[in-house]
Coordinates of C-alpha atoms and ligand atoms in Angstrom, one line a residue:
S25 CA 21.7 -3.3 12.2
E26 CA 23.4 -1.9 15.3
N27 CA 20.0 -1.0 16.7
R28 CA 18.9 -4.5 16.6
R29 CA 21.7 -5.6 18.9
P30 CA 20.7 -4.8 22.3
F31 CA 23.3 -7.0 24.0
R32 CA 26.3 -5.6 22.2
G33 CA 27.7 -3.2 24.5
G34 CA 25.4 -4.4 27.2
G35 CA 26.7 -6.1 30.3
L36 CA 29.3 -8.8 30.1
F37 CA 32.3 -9.8 32.0
A38 CA 34.2 -6.9 30.6
P39 CA 37.7 -7.5 31.7
F40 CA 39.1 -4.1 32.1
P41 CA 42.8 -4.4 32.9
S42 CA 43.9 -4.7 36.4
G43 CA 45.0 -7.0 39.0
G44 CA 43.4 -4.7 41.6
G45 CA 41.4 -2.1 39.9
W46 CA 37.7 -1.8 39.6
R47 CA 35.7 0.1 37.2
K48 CA 32.1 0.7 36.9
A49 CA 30.7 1.5 33.5
R50 CA 27.3 2.0 32.2
A51 CA 26.2 -0.3 29.4
G52 CA 27.4 1.1 26.1
S53 CA 24.3 0.7 24.0
S54 CA 21.7 3.4 23.9
L55 CA 19.1 0.9 24.7
F56 CA 20.9 0.0 27.9
L57 CA 21.1 2.3 30.8
P58 CA 21.4 0.1 33.8
L59 CA 24.5 0.0 35.8
V60 CA 26.9 -2.6 34.9
L61 CA 29.8 -3.4 37.1
Y62 CA 32.9 -4.0 35.2
C63 CA 35.0 -5.0 38.0
L64 CA 37.6 -7.7 37.6
S65 CA 39.6 -8.0 40.8
W66 CA 36.7 -7.3 43.0
M67 CA 34.4 -9.6 41.2
N68 CA 36.2 -12.6 39.9
S69 CA 38.4 -14.7 42.0
T70 CA 38.4 -18.3 42.7
I71 CA 41.5 -19.4 44.4
S72 CA 40.2 -20.6 47.7
P73 CA 38.1 -23.7 48.0
R74 CA 36.1 -22.0 50.8
R75 CA 32.5 -23.1 50.8
H76 CA 29.6 -20.8 51.2
G77 CA 26.0 -21.4 51.9
G78 CA 23.8 -24.4 51.7
K79 CA 24.5 -28.1 52.0
K80 CA 26.5 -29.9 49.5
G81 CA 24.5 -30.5 46.3
K82 CA 22.1 -27.7 46.9
T83 CA 22.6 -24.5 45.0
M84 CA 22.3 -21.3 46.9
K85 CA 19.6 -19.2 45.4
F86 CA 20.1 -15.6 44.4
T87 CA 17.6 -14.3 46.9
E88 CA 19.3 -16.1 49.7
M89 CA 22.7 -14.6 49.1
P90 CA 23.4 -12.2 52.0
Y91 CA 24.5 -8.7 51.3
T92 CA 26.8 -6.9 53.7
R93 CA 27.9 -3.3 53.1
P94 CA 31.6 -3.2 52.5
D95 CA 33.2 -1.2 55.4
L96 CA 35.7 1.1 53.8
E97 CA 37.8 1.6 57.0
K98 CA 38.0 -2.1 57.6
I99 CA 38.9 -2.8 54.0
K100 CA 41.6 -0.1 54.1
A101 CA 43.1 -1.6 57.2
D102 CA 42.9 -5.1 55.9
S103 CA 44.5 -4.2 52.5
T104 CA 47.2 -2.1 54.1
R105 CA 48.1 -5.1 56.3
L106 CA 48.2 -7.4 53.2
L107 CA 50.2 -4.8 51.3
E108 CA 52.8 -4.8 54.0
R109 CA 52.9 -8.5 54.1
I110 CA 53.5 -8.5 50.3
Q111 CA 56.2 -5.9 50.6
S112 CA 58.0 -7.5 53.6
A113 CA 57.7 -11.1 52.5
S114 CA 60.9 -13.0 53.1
S115 CA 60.0 -15.8 50.7
A116 CA 58.0 -16.2 47.5
Q117 CA 55.5 -18.5 49.3
E118 CA 54.8 -15.8 51.9
Q119 CA 54.2 -13.3 49.2
I120 CA 51.9 -15.6 47.3
D121 CA 49.9 -16.4 50.4
A122 CA 49.5 -12.7 51.1
Y123 CA 48.3 -12.0 47.5
L124 CA 45.9 -14.9 47.7
A125 CA 44.5 -13.5 50.9
Y126 CA 44.0 -10.2 49.2
E127 CA 42.2 -12.0 46.4
E128 CA 39.9 -13.5 49.0
L129 CA 39.1 -10.1 50.3
S130 CA 38.5 -8.8 46.8
K131 CA 36.1 -11.6 46.1
E132 CA 34.0 -10.8 49.1
I133 CA 33.8 -7.1 48.3
G134 CA 33.1 -7.8 44.7
T135 CA 30.2 -10.2 45.5
N136 CA 28.7 -7.5 47.6
F137 CA 29.1 -4.9 44.8
S138 CA 27.4 -7.2 42.3
L139 CA 24.6 -8.1 44.7
A140 CA 23.8 -4.5 45.4
Y141 CA 23.9 -3.5 41.7
A142 CA 21.8 -6.5 40.6
R143 CA 19.2 -5.9 43.3
H144 CA 19.1 -2.2 42.5
T145 CA 18.5 -2.8 38.8
I146 CA 15.8 -5.4 39.5
D147 CA 13.9 -2.8 41.5
T148 CA 15.1 0.7 41.1
R149 CA 12.4 1.8 43.6
D150 CA 14.0 -0.1 46.4
E151 CA 15.5 2.6 48.6
F152 CA 17.9 0.3 50.4
Y153 CA 19.8 -0.9 47.4
E154 CA 19.6 2.6 45.8
K155 CA 21.5 3.9 48.8
E156 CA 23.9 1.0 48.8
S157 CA 24.7 1.6 45.1
D158 CA 25.4 5.3 45.8
Y159 CA 27.6 4.3 48.6
L160 CA 29.6 1.8 46.5
D161 CA 30.0 4.4 43.8
E162 CA 31.5 6.7 46.4
I163 CA 34.0 4.2 47.8
G164 CA 35.0 3.0 44.4
P165 CA 38.0 5.3 43.8
A166 CA 39.5 4.5 47.2
L167 CA 39.3 0.8 46.4
Q168 CA 40.9 1.4 43.1
E169 CA 43.8 3.2 44.8
M170 CA 44.3 0.3 47.1
G171 CA 44.2 -2.1 44.2
Q172 CA 46.9 -0.2 42.4
K173 CA 49.2 -0.3 45.3
I174 CA 48.9 -4.0 45.4
D175 CA 49.6 -4.2 41.7
L176 CA 52.7 -2.1 42.0
A177 CA 54.0 -4.1 44.9
L178 CA 53.7 -7.3 42.9
L179 CA 55.4 -5.7 39.9
G180 CA 58.3 -4.7 42.1
S181 CA 58.6 -8.0 43.7
K182 CA 62.0 -9.5 44.1
F183 CA 60.4 -12.9 43.8
R184 CA 59.0 -12.2 40.4
P185 CA 60.5 -15.4 38.7
Q186 CA 58.8 -17.6 41.4
L187 CA 55.6 -15.6 41.0
E188 CA 55.7 -16.0 37.3
E189 CA 56.3 -19.7 37.7
R190 CA 53.3 -19.9 39.9
F191 CA 50.8 -17.6 38.1
G192 CA 52.3 -17.3 34.6
T193 CA 53.9 -14.3 32.9
L194 CA 50.6 -12.9 31.5
L195 CA 49.6 -11.7 35.0
F196 CA 52.6 -9.4 34.9
T197 CA 51.9 -8.2 31.4
N198 CA 48.4 -7.3 32.5
L199 CA 49.6 -5.6 35.6
E200 CA 52.0 -3.5 33.6
I201 CA 49.2 -2.5 31.3
S202 CA 47.0 -1.7 34.3
V203 CA 49.5 0.6 36.0
R204 CA 50.1 2.5 32.7
C205 CA 46.4 3.5 32.7
M206 CA 46.6 6.3 35.2
K207 CA 48.8 8.4 37.5
P208 CA 47.8 11.0 40.1
E209 CA 48.5 13.9 37.6
I210 CA 45.6 12.9 35.4
M211 CA 43.0 12.3 38.1
E212 CA 41.4 15.7 37.5
L213 CA 41.1 15.0 33.8
M214 CA 39.6 11.6 34.4
Q215 CA 37.0 13.1 36.7
E216 CA 36.1 15.6 34.0
E217 CA 35.9 12.8 31.4
N218 CA 33.5 11.0 33.7
K219 CA 31.4 14.1 34.0
L220 CA 31.3 14.6 30.2
T221 CA 30.3 11.0 29.5
S222 CA 27.6 11.2 32.2
E223 CA 26.3 14.3 30.6
Y224 CA 26.1 12.6 27.2
Q225 CA 24.4 9.6 28.8
K226 CA 21.9 11.7 30.7
L227 CA 21.0 13.7 27.5
Y228 CA 20.5 10.5 25.6
A229 CA 18.6 8.7 28.3
S230 CA 16.2 11.6 28.7
A231 CA 15.4 11.7 25.0
M232 CA 11.6 11.9 24.4
V233 CA 10.0 12.2 21.0
E234 CA 6.6 13.0 19.6
W235 CA 5.2 10.1 17.7
R236 CA 1.6 9.9 16.5
G237 CA 0.4 12.3 19.1
E238 CA 2.2 10.6 21.9
T239 CA 5.4 11.4 23.8
L240 CA 7.7 8.4 23.8
P241 CA 11.1 7.7 25.1
L242 CA 13.5 7.4 22.1
P243 CA 14.1 3.6 22.4
K244 CA 10.3 3.0 22.1
L245 CA 10.6 4.3 18.5
G246 CA 12.7 1.2 17.8
P247 CA 10.0 -1.1 16.4
F248 CA 8.8 1.7 14.0
L249 CA 12.3 2.0 12.5
Q250 CA 11.6 -1.5 11.0
D251 CA 7.9 -1.3 10.4
P252 CA 6.8 -3.2 7.3
D253 CA 5.2 0.1 6.0
R254 CA 7.9 2.2 4.3
A255 CA 6.2 5.5 5.1
V256 CA 6.1 4.6 8.8
R257 CA 9.8 3.7 8.8
K258 CA 10.8 6.9 7.1
A259 CA 8.7 9.0 9.5
A260 CA 10.3 7.2 12.5
Y261 CA 13.8 7.9 11.1
E262 CA 12.8 11.6 10.6
V263 CA 11.7 11.9 14.1
R264 CA 14.8 10.3 15.5
G265 CA 17.1 12.3 13.3
R266 CA 15.3 15.5 14.3
W267 CA 15.9 14.9 18.0
F268 CA 19.7 14.7 17.3
E269 CA 19.5 17.6 14.9
E270 CA 18.0 19.8 17.6
R271 CA 20.8 19.0 20.0
R272 CA 23.5 19.3 17.3
E273 CA 25.6 22.0 19.1
Q274 CA 25.5 20.3 22.5
L275 CA 26.5 16.9 21.0
D276 CA 29.3 18.5 19.0
E277 CA 30.6 20.4 22.0
L278 CA 30.5 17.3 24.3
Y279 CA 32.5 15.3 21.8
D280 CA 35.0 18.0 21.2
K281 CA 35.6 18.3 24.9
L282 CA 36.0 14.5 25.3
V283 CA 38.5 14.2 22.4
K284 CA 40.5 17.1 23.8
N285 CA 40.4 15.8 27.4
R286 CA 41.5 12.3 26.4
T287 CA 44.2 13.7 24.2
A288 CA 45.5 15.7 27.2
Q289 CA 45.4 12.5 29.2
G290 CA 47.4 10.6 26.6
R291 CA 50.0 13.3 26.4
A292 CA 50.3 13.5 30.1
M293 CA 51.1 9.8 30.0
G294 CA 53.9 10.5 27.6
Y295 CA 52.2 9.7 24.3
E296 CA 51.6 11.7 21.1
N297 CA 47.8 11.2 21.4
Y298 CA 45.2 9.2 23.2
I299 CA 45.3 6.0 21.2
P300 CA 48.0 4.1 23.2
L301 CA 46.3 5.0 26.5
G302 CA 42.9 4.0 25.0
Y303 CA 44.3 0.6 24.1
D304 CA 45.8 0.1 27.5
R305 CA 42.5 1.0 29.2
L306 CA 40.9 -1.9 27.3
G307 CA 43.7 -4.2 28.6
R308 CA 44.8 -5.1 25.1
N309 CA 47.8 -7.4 25.5
C310 CA 48.5 -8.9 22.1
W311 CA 47.5 -6.7 19.2
G312 CA 47.7 -3.0 18.5
P313 CA 46.6 -0.3 16.0
K314 CA 48.6 -2.0 13.2
E315 CA 46.8 -5.3 13.5
C316 CA 43.5 -3.5 14.0
A317 CA 44.0 -1.6 10.7
A318 CA 45.0 -4.8 8.9
F319 CA 41.7 -6.3 10.1
R320 CA 39.6 -3.3 8.9
G321 CA 41.5 -3.4 5.6
Q322 CA 40.4 -7.0 5.0
I323 CA 36.9 -6.2 5.9
A324 CA 36.8 -3.4 3.4
A325 CA 38.4 -5.5 0.7
D326 CA 36.9 -8.9 1.3
L327 CA 33.7 -8.6 3.3
V328 CA 32.1 -5.4 2.0
P329 CA 31.4 -7.1 -1.4
V330 CA 29.7 -10.0 0.4
V331 CA 27.6 -7.7 2.5
A332 CA 26.7 -5.6 -0.6
R333 CA 25.2 -8.8 -2.1
V334 CA 23.3 -9.5 1.1
K335 CA 21.9 -6.0 1.0
D336 CA 20.9 -6.5 -2.7
D337 CA 19.0 -9.7 -1.7
Q338 CA 17.4 -7.7 1.1
A339 CA 16.2 -5.0 -1.3
K340 CA 14.6 -7.7 -3.6
R341 CA 13.1 -9.5 -0.7
I342 CA 11.4 -6.4 0.8
G343 CA 10.5 -5.1 -2.7
V344 CA 12.3 -1.8 -3.1
D345 CA 14.3 -0.6 -6.1
S346 CA 17.1 0.9 -4.0
L347 CA 17.7 0.7 -0.3
K348 CA 17.4 3.8 1.8
I349 CA 18.6 4.2 5.4
Y350 CA 15.0 3.6 6.6
D351 CA 15.0 0.2 4.9
D352 CA 18.2 -0.9 6.6
L353 CA 16.7 -2.8 9.5
L354 CA 13.8 -4.5 7.7
L355 CA 15.3 -7.8 6.5
F356 CA 12.0 -9.4 5.6
P357 CA 8.9 -7.9 4.1
D358 CA 6.7 -9.2 7.0
G359 CA 9.2 -8.3 9.7
N360 CA 11.9 -10.3 11.5
A361 CA 11.4 -13.7 13.1
K362 CA 9.9 -13.7 16.5
P363 CA 10.1 -16.5 19.1
Q364 CA 7.0 -18.6 19.5
G365 CA 5.4 -19.1 22.8
S366 CA 5.5 -17.4 26.2
P367 CA 8.5 -16.3 28.2
D368 CA 8.1 -19.6 30.2
D369 CA 8.2 -21.5 26.9
I370 CA 11.5 -19.7 26.0
L371 CA 13.0 -20.5 29.3
A372 CA 12.0 -24.1 29.1
A373 CA 13.4 -24.4 25.6
G374 CA 16.6 -23.0 26.8
K375 CA 16.9 -25.6 29.5
E376 CA 16.2 -28.4 27.1
M377 CA 18.7 -27.0 24.6
Y378 CA 21.6 -26.9 27.1
H379 CA 20.6 -30.4 28.4
E380 CA 21.0 -31.8 25.0
L381 CA 24.0 -29.8 23.8
S382 CA 26.7 -31.2 26.2
P383 CA 27.2 -32.5 29.7
E384 CA 29.0 -29.3 30.6
T385 CA 26.1 -27.1 29.5
K386 CA 23.6 -29.3 31.3
E387 CA 25.4 -28.9 34.6
F388 CA 25.7 -25.1 33.9
I389 CA 22.1 -24.5 33.1
D390 CA 20.8 -26.5 36.0
F391 CA 23.0 -24.5 38.3
L392 CA 21.7 -21.3 36.8
Y393 CA 18.0 -22.2 37.0
D394 CA 18.2 -23.9 40.4
G395 CA 19.9 -20.8 41.8
E396 CA 17.3 -18.6 40.2
L397 CA 20.2 -16.7 38.7
L398 CA 18.1 -15.2 35.9
D399 CA 15.9 -12.2 36.1
V400 CA 14.5 -11.8 32.6
L401 CA 10.9 -10.7 32.8
S402 CA 9.9 -7.0 32.4
K403 CA 8.5 -5.6 35.6
E404 CA 7.6 -2.2 36.9
G405 CA 10.5 -0.5 38.5
K406 CA 13.1 -2.7 36.7
A407 CA 15.9 -0.9 35.0
P408 CA 15.9 -1.3 31.2
G409 CA 18.4 -3.4 29.2
G410 CA 20.3 -6.5 30.0
Y411 CA 23.7 -7.6 31.4
C412 CA 25.5 -10.5 32.8
T413 CA 27.4 -10.3 36.0
S414 CA 28.7 -12.7 38.7
F415 CA 28.7 -13.4 42.5
D416 CA 32.2 -14.8 42.9
L417 CA 31.8 -16.1 46.5
Y418 CA 29.3 -18.5 45.1
K419 CA 30.9 -19.0 41.7
A420 CA 27.6 -17.9 40.3
P421 CA 26.9 -16.0 37.1
F422 CA 23.8 -13.9 36.9
I423 CA 21.7 -12.8 33.9
F424 CA 19.5 -9.7 33.9
S425 CA 17.2 -8.8 31.0
N426 CA 13.8 -7.5 30.0
F427 CA 12.0 -9.9 27.6
N428 CA 10.0 -8.0 25.0
G429 CA 8.8 -10.7 22.6
T430 CA 11.5 -10.2 19.9
S431 CA 14.4 -12.5 19.0
G432 CA 16.4 -10.6 21.5
D433 CA 14.7 -12.7 24.2
V434 CA 16.4 -15.8 22.7
D435 CA 19.7 -14.0 22.6
V436 CA 19.5 -14.0 26.4
L437 CA 19.7 -17.8 26.3
T438 CA 22.3 -18.0 23.6
H439 CA 24.5 -14.9 23.8
E440 CA 24.3 -13.8 27.5
A441 CA 24.2 -17.5 28.6
G442 CA 27.5 -17.8 26.6
H443 CA 29.1 -15.2 28.9
A444 CA 27.6 -16.9 31.9
F445 CA 28.8 -20.3 30.8
A446 CA 32.3 -18.9 30.4
F447 CA 32.3 -17.5 33.9
Y448 CA 30.8 -20.7 35.3
R449 CA 33.7 -22.7 33.8
A450 CA 36.5 -20.4 34.7
A451 CA 35.3 -19.9 38.2
R452 CA 35.8 -23.6 38.8
K453 CA 39.3 -23.7 37.5
G454 CA 41.0 -21.7 40.3
Y455 CA 42.3 -18.9 38.2
L456 CA 43.5 -15.6 39.7
S457 CA 40.9 -12.9 39.4
S458 CA 42.9 -11.0 36.7
L459 CA 43.2 -14.1 34.7
M460 CA 39.6 -15.2 34.8
S461 CA 38.4 -13.7 31.6
P462 CA 40.3 -12.8 28.4
T463 CA 40.3 -9.4 26.8
M464 CA 36.9 -8.3 25.3
E465 CA 37.2 -9.8 21.9
G466 CA 37.8 -13.1 23.7
C467 CA 34.8 -12.6 26.0
E468 CA 32.5 -11.8 23.0
T469 CA 33.9 -14.9 21.2
H470 CA 32.4 -16.9 24.1
S471 CA 29.0 -15.4 23.7
M472 CA 28.7 -14.9 19.9
S473 CA 30.0 -18.4 19.2
M474 CA 27.4 -19.8 21.5
E475 CA 24.7 -18.1 19.4
F476 CA 25.9 -20.3 16.5
L477 CA 26.8 -23.5 18.3
T478 CA 23.2 -23.7 19.6
A479 CA 21.8 -23.5 16.0
P480 CA 20.5 -27.1 16.0
W481 CA 18.2 -26.2 18.9
H482 CA 16.9 -22.8 17.6
E483 CA 13.9 -24.7 16.3
K484 CA 12.7 -25.0 19.9
F485 CA 12.4 -21.3 20.1
F486 CA 11.3 -20.3 16.6
G487 CA 9.3 -23.3 15.3
P488 CA 8.0 -22.7 11.8
V489 CA 10.0 -19.5 11.4
T490 CA 13.3 -21.0 12.3
R491 CA 14.8 -20.8 8.8
K492 CA 13.9 -17.1 8.7
Y493 CA 15.6 -16.6 12.0
E494 CA 18.7 -18.4 10.9
I495 CA 19.0 -16.3 7.7
G496 CA 18.4 -13.1 9.6
H497 CA 20.9 -14.0 12.2
C498 CA 23.5 -14.8 9.6
E499 CA 22.9 -11.7 7.6
D500 CA 22.8 -9.6 10.7
S501 CA 26.1 -10.9 11.8
L502 CA 27.7 -10.0 8.5
I503 CA 26.1 -6.6 8.2
F504 CA 27.3 -5.6 11.6
I505 CA 31.0 -6.0 10.9
P506 CA 31.5 -3.2 8.3
Y507 CA 29.6 -0.9 10.6
G508 CA 31.7 -1.8 13.6
C509 CA 34.9 -1.2 11.6
M510 CA 33.6 2.2 10.5
V511 CA 33.0 3.1 14.1
D512 CA 36.5 2.0 14.9
E513 CA 38.3 3.8 12.0
F514 CA 36.3 6.9 12.8
Q515 CA 37.7 7.0 16.3
H516 CA 41.2 6.4 15.2
I517 CA 41.0 9.4 13.0
M518 CA 39.3 11.5 15.7
Y519 CA 42.2 10.9 18.1
E520 CA 44.9 11.2 15.5
K521 CA 43.5 14.6 14.6
P522 CA 41.9 16.0 17.7
E523 CA 41.8 19.5 16.1
L524 CA 39.1 18.5 13.6
T525 CA 36.0 20.7 13.5
P526 CA 32.5 19.3 13.9
E527 CA 32.0 19.7 10.2
Q528 CA 35.2 17.8 9.4
R529 CA 34.2 15.0 11.8
N530 CA 30.9 14.6 9.9
Q531 CA 32.7 14.7 6.6
T532 CA 35.0 11.9 7.8
W533 CA 31.9 9.8 8.7
L534 CA 30.4 10.2 5.3
E535 CA 33.7 9.2 3.6
L536 CA 33.8 6.1 5.8
E537 CA 30.2 5.3 4.8
K538 CA 31.4 5.1 1.2
K539 CA 34.2 2.8 2.1
Y540 CA 32.3 0.4 4.4
R541 CA 28.7 0.8 3.5
P542 CA 28.3 2.1 0.0
W543 CA 24.7 0.9 0.0
I544 CA 23.7 3.4 2.6
D545 CA 21.6 6.3 1.3
Y546 CA 20.7 8.9 3.9
E547 CA 18.5 10.9 1.5
D548 CA 17.9 14.3 3.2
L549 CA 17.1 13.0 6.7
P550 CA 17.9 15.4 9.4
S551 CA 21.2 14.8 11.2
Y552 CA 21.9 11.6 9.1
S553 CA 22.3 13.4 5.8
R554 CA 25.0 15.7 7.1
G555 CA 27.1 12.9 8.4
A556 CA 26.2 13.1 12.1
R557 CA 24.9 9.5 12.5
W558 CA 27.9 8.7 14.7
Q559 CA 26.5 10.8 17.5
Q560 CA 23.9 8.1 18.1
Q561 CA 26.6 5.5 18.8
T562 CA 27.1 5.7 22.5
H563 CA 30.5 3.9 22.4
I564 CA 32.0 6.7 20.5
Y565 CA 31.4 9.0 23.4
M566 CA 31.6 6.6 26.3
S567 CA 33.9 3.7 25.6
P568 CA 36.6 4.8 23.1
F569 CA 37.9 2.0 20.9
Y570 CA 35.6 -0.5 22.4
Y571 CA 33.7 -1.8 19.4
I572 CA 36.1 -3.5 17.1
D573 CA 36.2 -6.2 19.7
Y574 CA 32.7 -7.2 18.6
C575 CA 33.8 -7.3 15.0
M576 CA 36.8 -9.6 15.7
A577 CA 34.7 -11.8 18.0
Q578 CA 32.0 -12.1 15.2
T579 CA 34.6 -13.5 12.8
M580 CA 35.6 -16.0 15.5
A581 CA 32.0 -17.0 16.0
H582 CA 31.8 -17.5 12.2
Q583 CA 34.8 -19.8 12.4
F584 CA 33.2 -21.8 15.2
W585 CA 30.0 -22.0 13.2
L586 CA 31.6 -23.1 10.0
A587 CA 33.6 -25.7 12.0
S588 CA 30.4 -27.0 13.6
M589 CA 28.8 -27.5 10.2
T590 CA 31.5 -30.1 9.3
D591 CA 32.0 -31.7 12.7
R592 CA 29.8 -30.5 15.5
E593 CA 31.5 -32.6 18.2
A594 CA 35.0 -31.4 17.3
A595 CA 33.9 -27.8 17.1
W596 CA 32.3 -28.0 20.6
K597 CA 35.5 -29.5 22.0
K598 CA 37.5 -26.6 20.6
Y599 CA 35.1 -24.1 21.9
L600 CA 35.1 -25.7 25.4
A601 CA 38.9 -25.6 25.4
F602 CA 38.9 -22.0 24.4
V603 CA 36.4 -21.1 27.2
D604 CA 38.1 -23.2 29.8
Q605 CA 41.4 -21.3 29.5
G606 CA 39.6 -18.1 30.8
G607 CA 42.0 -15.2 30.6
T608 CA 45.2 -17.2 31.3
K609 CA 46.2 -16.8 27.6
T610 CA 46.1 -13.8 25.3
F611 CA 43.4 -13.7 22.6
E612 CA 46.1 -14.6 20.0
D613 CA 47.2 -17.7 22.0
L614 CA 43.6 -18.7 22.5
V615 CA 42.8 -18.5 18.8
T616 CA 45.9 -20.2 17.5
G617 CA 45.6 -22.8 20.3
A618 CA 42.1 -23.6 19.0
G619 CA 43.5 -24.0 15.5
M620 CA 41.6 -21.0 14.3
K621 CA 42.7 -18.1 12.2
L622 CA 43.4 -14.7 13.8
P623 CA 40.9 -12.1 12.5
Y624 CA 43.8 -9.9 11.4
E625 CA 45.7 -12.7 9.8
A626 CA 45.9 -12.2 6.0
G627 CA 43.3 -14.2 4.2
C628 CA 41.1 -14.9 7.2
I629 CA 38.2 -12.8 6.1
K630 CA 38.3 -13.9 2.5
E631 CA 37.9 -17.5 3.6
I632 CA 35.1 -16.8 6.0
G633 CA 33.3 -14.6 3.4
A634 CA 33.4 -17.3 0.8
A635 CA 32.2 -20.0 3.1
I636 CA 29.3 -17.9 4.4
S637 CA 28.3 -16.9 0.9
K638 CA 28.1 -20.5 0.0
W639 CA 25.9 -21.2 3.0
I640 CA 23.6 -18.3 1.9
D641 CA 23.3 -19.8 -1.5
E642 CA 22.5 -23.2 -0.2
N643 CA 20.0 -22.0 2.4
P644 CA 17.3 -20.0 0.7
L645 CA 14.2 -18.9 2.6
Ligands
ZN727 ZN1 28.3 -10.0 24.9

């Protein structure tokens, strides 16, 4: 099911920790190779009411937003001046003013970063933005260093009580986490880590396979993995598996180096292994490995049986005696539900949907469309994949995608638009940049819940196949969770025991399959059958521990969905309140504040599993 989820691991407002850091990451999913800027401080900031562009009431269009190359020397001088003002402030107010001025500077730089990356991905042949992207890559580390100095100055402030009063204590929790993420001694290891992840990514991105006499990029094999003809599906899996089998040693070696590198980083930061550092780098500020393990335990005990039943239904539906791995993605005998109509029809339906859903979404979607803040059609020269980013000077979110005629096109308007909506709301609340978006399970709660809260309007996209879509969407959301937990537990084991051999790593994967997906049968497919399927999961190499966030968010989305079935209006209000708090609260506080259950709270999953089972029973195809 993970293959069907292009936007998972795609771009989002990924709030890496930091009041001043920036981080650029490539999208996590194998299907997604464009640059995604994960850049909090330099992207998101909304303190000043300064107006930009256009007359009142007229939205500035994306194409009219001016790009100016950030001048590193000038930025250095400006931030040094602001740093000195923060350090030498003789009153809390002076310090706050200097910090807010720094935020303004960040916002400007961040907007230019986002503009350059967005325009580069829209047309990778455009030499101007290609050069600008390279330049921005180059100056990134220097900006990060400046950011960290500001963070440290704030942390050491003698006016901390007044600052906490003004900005809240969570800012300081986040800053503390952020400064724990690196020190000069590990810079070299970090550079090596970057090189290794780039190597993996390049290898994966260059993957070409022979298919029916043609040479295809690996992602193009995707549709054949779920072909209604079983022999075709099996052949596609074989071809895919063989590509990984042939690079077995290289993939093993890359991972081994990454685990050892990260372990060395963790130890240099004073830990026994990489795990605490890995959590810090995801900015996790309210739950740790213990809660995470409790969540996975509930999934194994209470959700795996529900999913096993869903898989049983699937086998009956597609007419096979027992499911094999190559049946995994085919939920319906005649293929999965596709949206009806042209891309223009989909866009028009999206607008209607948000107009009807609520006054808040109406305002948002009009802003998005009037500003032409979506680039969703496939074009020559356009980077693959999809993401959502923002231009903070204009409080404008931006959605990038490549429509391809599958239900993924609708996800752009339900899932990605959920991220964009959250940014749109938070940007108008005046939060500090580092408090704009919550940690990642919170951000994904925004988007994944929107997928369900828009359910009454899915008919606009799917017409006669709406029921099929709804069932597929529900099943898919369930099937994904045990897989995600497996990816997470696998990584915990890998970093707890960095000395494992490639063979032992594969063995671990196979044991986890039995725990989380006992219905999976790899037969004798190359790579798969010896337990190396994990090498296809880019997050395992590139974004350690970032995956369970999707699983937790999925259970939150389920709760919003179930709530909306009893009282749509009340569920929407809760959702809006959740979104409107941005990142000013921890995930835990956001969830309990909305009167929902924490995913790792005992009994949470059992309740969700029972309610969804009931929905499945009551909603046959
Ligand atoms: Zn997302």
